Amino acid sequence: VQLVESGGGVVQTGGSLRLSCVASGEDIVEINIMGWHRQAPGKQRELVAGIAKGVGTVYLDDPTGRFTISGETAQKTSFLQMNHLKLGDTAVYYCNGIARTSYATGDNAYWGHGTQVTVTS
């Protein structure tokens, strides 16, 4: 299973970015959850948002309403729309998928390599 993120970059405070994640792999049976995590320098990786098969958004750690997750696990795609970005949003953003494959038992977690988001003042 491969997950590839795109859409990161450098943006000024208050700007917006839309991150995309596409999963691929012939052995994928189904993807049950796709999520976005981020890791800022010197900090632990944290979950930002997640969508689940047939459910939609199941997690969104954003009380300010700046972030929106969308996509469809059946389409193997996930998007993270980030508006009104702040300096504290600077991090590497990782796409994660919980998937069932034809070669492994049960659901397993797979990760992309990440995309850098840098917010400048």
mmCIF file of C-alpha atoms in Angstrom:
data_model
loop_
_atom_site.group_PDB
_atom_site.id
_atom_site.type_symbol
_atom_site.label_atom_id
_atom_site.label_comp_id
_atom_site.label_asym_id
_atom_site.label_seq_id
_atom_site.Cartn_x
_atom_site.Cartn_y
_atom_site.Cartn_z
ATOM 1 C CA VAL A 1 0.000 0.000 0.000
ATOM 2 C CA GLN A 2 1.384 3.368 -0.960
ATOM 3 C CA LEU A 3 0.064 6.699 0.194
ATOM 4 C CA VAL A 4 1.266 9.846 -1.491
ATOM 5 C CA GLU A 5 0.616 13.297 -0.112
ATOM 6 C CA SER A 6 0.735 16.527 -2.062
ATOM 7 C CA GLY A 7 -0.232 20.144 -1.661
ATOM 8 C CA GLY A 8 2.159 21.273 1.017
ATOM 9 C CA GLY A 9 4.215 24.411 0.709
ATOM 10 C CA VAL A 10 5.047 27.780 2.178
ATOM 11 C CA VAL A 11 2.198 30.136 2.967
ATOM 12 C CA GLN A 12 1.795 33.302 4.988
ATOM 13 C CA THR A 13 -0.331 33.439 8.096
ATOM 14 C CA GLY A 14 -3.966 33.609 7.191
ATOM 15 C CA GLY A 15 -3.445 31.717 3.976
ATOM 16 C CA SER A 16 -4.879 28.415 2.871
ATOM 17 C CA LEU A 17 -3.612 25.090 1.627
ATOM 18 C CA ARG A 18 -5.346 21.959 0.453
ATOM 19 C CA LEU A 19 -3.515 18.728 1.058
ATOM 20 C CA SER A 20 -4.294 15.644 -0.977
ATOM 21 C CA CYS A 21 -3.618 11.994 -0.321
ATOM 22 C CA VAL A 22 -3.972 9.179 -2.798
ATOM 23 C CA ALA A 23 -3.606 5.547 -1.838
ATOM 24 C CA SER A 24 -2.681 2.844 -4.290
ATOM 25 C CA GLY A 25 -1.731 -0.796 -4.398
ATOM 26 C CA GLU A 26 -3.072 -3.847 -6.147
ATOM 27 C CA ASP A 27 -3.322 -5.716 -2.860
ATOM 28 C CA ILE A 28 -5.731 -3.309 -1.241
ATOM 29 C CA VAL A 29 -8.996 -5.007 -0.378
ATOM 30 C CA GLU A 30 -10.495 -2.019 1.338
ATOM 31 C CA ILE A 31 -9.503 1.092 3.229
ATOM 32 C CA ASN A 32 -11.513 1.638 6.362
ATOM 33 C CA ILE A 33 -10.006 4.851 7.665
ATOM 34 C CA MET A 34 -7.892 7.608 6.177
ATOM 35 C CA GLY A 35 -6.424 10.217 8.406
ATOM 36 C CA TRP A 36 -4.139 13.191 8.556
ATOM 37 C CA HIS A 37 -1.486 13.554 11.212
ATOM 38 C CA ARG A 38 1.113 16.238 11.689
ATOM 39 C CA GLN A 39 4.444 16.489 13.416
ATOM 40 C CA ALA A 40 5.964 19.808 14.295
ATOM 41 C CA PRO A 41 9.676 20.147 15.071
ATOM 42 C CA GLY A 42 10.448 18.742 18.493
ATOM 43 C CA LYS A 43 6.927 17.488 19.045
ATOM 44 C CA GLN A 44 5.166 14.181 18.800
ATOM 45 C CA ARG A 45 3.057 13.266 15.825
ATOM 46 C CA GLU A 46 -0.584 14.107 16.449
ATOM 47 C CA LEU A 47 -3.831 13.173 14.754
ATOM 48 C CA VAL A 48 -5.538 16.074 13.023
ATOM 49 C CA ALA A 49 -8.513 14.545 11.243
ATOM 50 C CA GLY A 50 -9.893 11.265 9.972
ATOM 51 C CA ILE A 51 -12.621 9.861 7.752
ATOM 52 C CA ALA A 52 -14.102 6.397 7.903
ATOM 53 C CA LYS A 53 -15.647 4.167 5.288
ATOM 54 C CA GLY A 54 -19.322 4.871 4.877
ATOM 55 C CA VAL A 55 -19.302 7.391 7.706
ATOM 56 C CA GLY A 56 -17.351 10.460 6.684
ATOM 57 C CA THR A 57 -15.579 12.624 9.216
ATOM 58 C CA VAL A 58 -14.971 10.718 12.434
ATOM 59 C CA TYR A 59 -12.334 12.958 13.963
ATOM 60 C CA LEU A 60 -11.357 16.569 13.572
ATOM 61 C CA ASP A 61 -9.139 18.181 16.159
ATOM 62 C CA ASP A 62 -9.915 21.756 15.225
ATOM 63 C CA PRO A 63 -12.191 23.719 17.553
ATOM 64 C CA THR A 64 -11.602 26.867 15.504
ATOM 65 C CA GLY A 65 -13.212 25.413 12.407
ATOM 66 C CA ARG A 66 -10.247 26.175 10.178
ATOM 67 C CA PHE A 67 -9.692 22.637 8.911
ATOM 68 C CA THR A 68 -11.979 20.383 6.896
ATOM 69 C CA ILE A 69 -11.356 16.804 5.921
ATOM 70 C CA SER A 70 -13.023 15.265 2.909
ATOM 71 C CA GLY A 71 -12.594 12.389 0.543
ATOM 72 C CA GLU A 72 -13.822 8.878 0.217
ATOM 73 C CA THR A 73 -12.065 5.753 1.381
ATOM 74 C CA ALA A 74 -13.648 3.789 -1.456
ATOM 75 C CA GLN A 75 -11.928 6.172 -3.865
ATOM 76 C CA LYS A 76 -8.726 5.909 -1.845
ATOM 77 C CA THR A 77 -8.506 9.678 -1.541
ATOM 78 C CA SER A 78 -8.446 12.110 1.334
ATOM 79 C CA PHE A 79 -8.158 15.872 1.401
ATOM 80 C CA LEU A 80 -7.374 18.305 4.170
ATOM 81 C CA GLN A 81 -8.472 21.866 3.541
ATOM 82 C CA MET A 82 -6.665 24.246 5.866
ATOM 83 C CA ASN A 83 -7.759 27.871 6.101
ATOM 84 C CA HIS A 84 -6.561 30.815 8.164
ATOM 85 C CA LEU A 85 -3.259 29.095 8.763
ATOM 86 C CA LYS A 86 -1.221 30.039 11.780
ATOM 87 C CA LEU A 87 2.467 29.802 12.604
ATOM 88 C CA GLY A 88 1.655 26.886 14.897
ATOM 89 C CA ASP A 89 0.356 24.880 11.972
ATOM 90 C CA THR A 90 3.882 24.521 10.618
ATOM 91 C CA ALA A 91 4.615 20.807 10.503
ATOM 92 C CA VAL A 92 5.084 17.805 8.307
ATOM 93 C CA TYR A 93 1.640 16.472 7.477
ATOM 94 C CA TYR A 94 1.276 12.741 7.025
ATOM 95 C CA CYS A 95 -1.502 10.774 5.416
ATOM 96 C CA ASN A 96 -2.374 7.510 7.108
ATOM 97 C CA GLY A 97 -4.579 4.660 5.998
ATOM 98 C CA ILE A 98 -6.031 1.730 7.917
ATOM 99 C CA ALA A 99 -6.426 -0.889 5.252
ATOM 100 C CA ARG A 100 -7.133 -4.519 4.676
ATOM 101 C CA THR A 101 -4.916 -6.175 2.108
ATOM 102 C CA SER A 102 -4.840 -9.546 0.442
ATOM 103 C CA TYR A 103 -1.500 -10.425 2.026
ATOM 104 C CA ALA A 104 -1.906 -9.405 5.652
ATOM 105 C CA THR A 105 -4.174 -10.438 8.472
ATOM 106 C CA GLY A 106 -6.657 -7.883 9.682
ATOM 107 C CA ASP A 107 -6.372 -4.139 9.243
ATOM 108 C CA ASN A 108 -2.982 -2.518 9.262
ATOM 109 C CA ALA A 109 -1.751 1.042 9.265
ATOM 110 C CA TYR A 110 0.131 2.496 6.336
ATOM 111 C CA TRP A 111 1.802 5.890 6.083
ATOM 112 C CA GLY A 112 2.832 8.335 3.442
ATOM 113 C CA HIS A 113 6.176 10.103 3.502
ATOM 114 C CA GLY A 114 4.653 13.411 4.473
ATOM 115 C CA THR A 115 4.366 16.863 2.982
ATOM 116 C CA GLN A 116 5.867 19.949 4.575
ATOM 117 C CA VAL A 117 3.629 22.849 5.493
ATOM 118 C CA THR A 118 5.425 26.025 6.509
ATOM 119 C CA VAL A 119 3.522 29.057 7.669
ATOM 120 C CA THR A 120 5.431 32.333 7.740
ATOM 121 C CA SER A 121 4.636 35.662 9.291
#
